[in-house]
Amino acid sequence: MPARSLCQKSFKNILEPLHLYRRQSLIEATSVVINGASLTLIQYWA
């Protein structure tokens, strides 16, 4: 089962209240990490 469809099925009820754009972004980020990408958080100083 592809990671994206697995995320959609797993998070369907949890993410339902969110706006469609945010829901798709979270699903895409999760599936990319599942497929082996690394998640990096960068802090920008103003």
XYZ file of C-alpha atoms in Angstrom:
46
model
C 0.000 0.000 0.000
C 1.502 3.378 -0.975
C 2.412 5.658 1.930
C 0.106 8.465 0.790
C -3.028 6.292 0.755
C -2.006 4.745 4.084
C -1.755 8.239 5.611
C -5.098 9.283 4.134
C -6.854 6.263 5.599
C -5.114 6.461 8.975
C -5.627 10.181 9.542
C -9.049 10.569 7.914
C -11.040 11.122 11.124
C -8.305 13.034 12.931
C -7.703 15.558 10.146
C -11.318 15.991 9.055
C -11.872 19.297 10.931
C -8.857 20.895 9.221
C -9.013 22.912 6.024
C -8.379 20.826 2.898
C -5.068 22.569 2.102
C -3.668 21.886 5.590
C -4.920 18.318 5.516
C -3.208 17.642 2.179
C 0.020 19.280 3.371
C 0.161 17.117 6.511
C -0.576 13.944 4.550
C 2.084 14.789 1.962
C 4.718 15.581 4.616
C 3.970 12.358 6.490
C 4.142 10.196 3.375
C 7.452 11.780 2.331
C 8.972 11.027 5.743
C 7.640 7.449 5.593
C 9.331 7.039 2.208
C 12.707 7.913 3.718
C 13.114 11.674 3.567
C 14.462 13.471 6.603
C 12.469 16.122 8.388
C 14.438 19.253 9.186
C 13.135 22.159 11.199
C 14.839 25.473 10.487
C 14.485 28.459 12.754
C 14.704 31.865 11.117
C 15.712 34.849 13.200
C 13.973 38.115 12.382
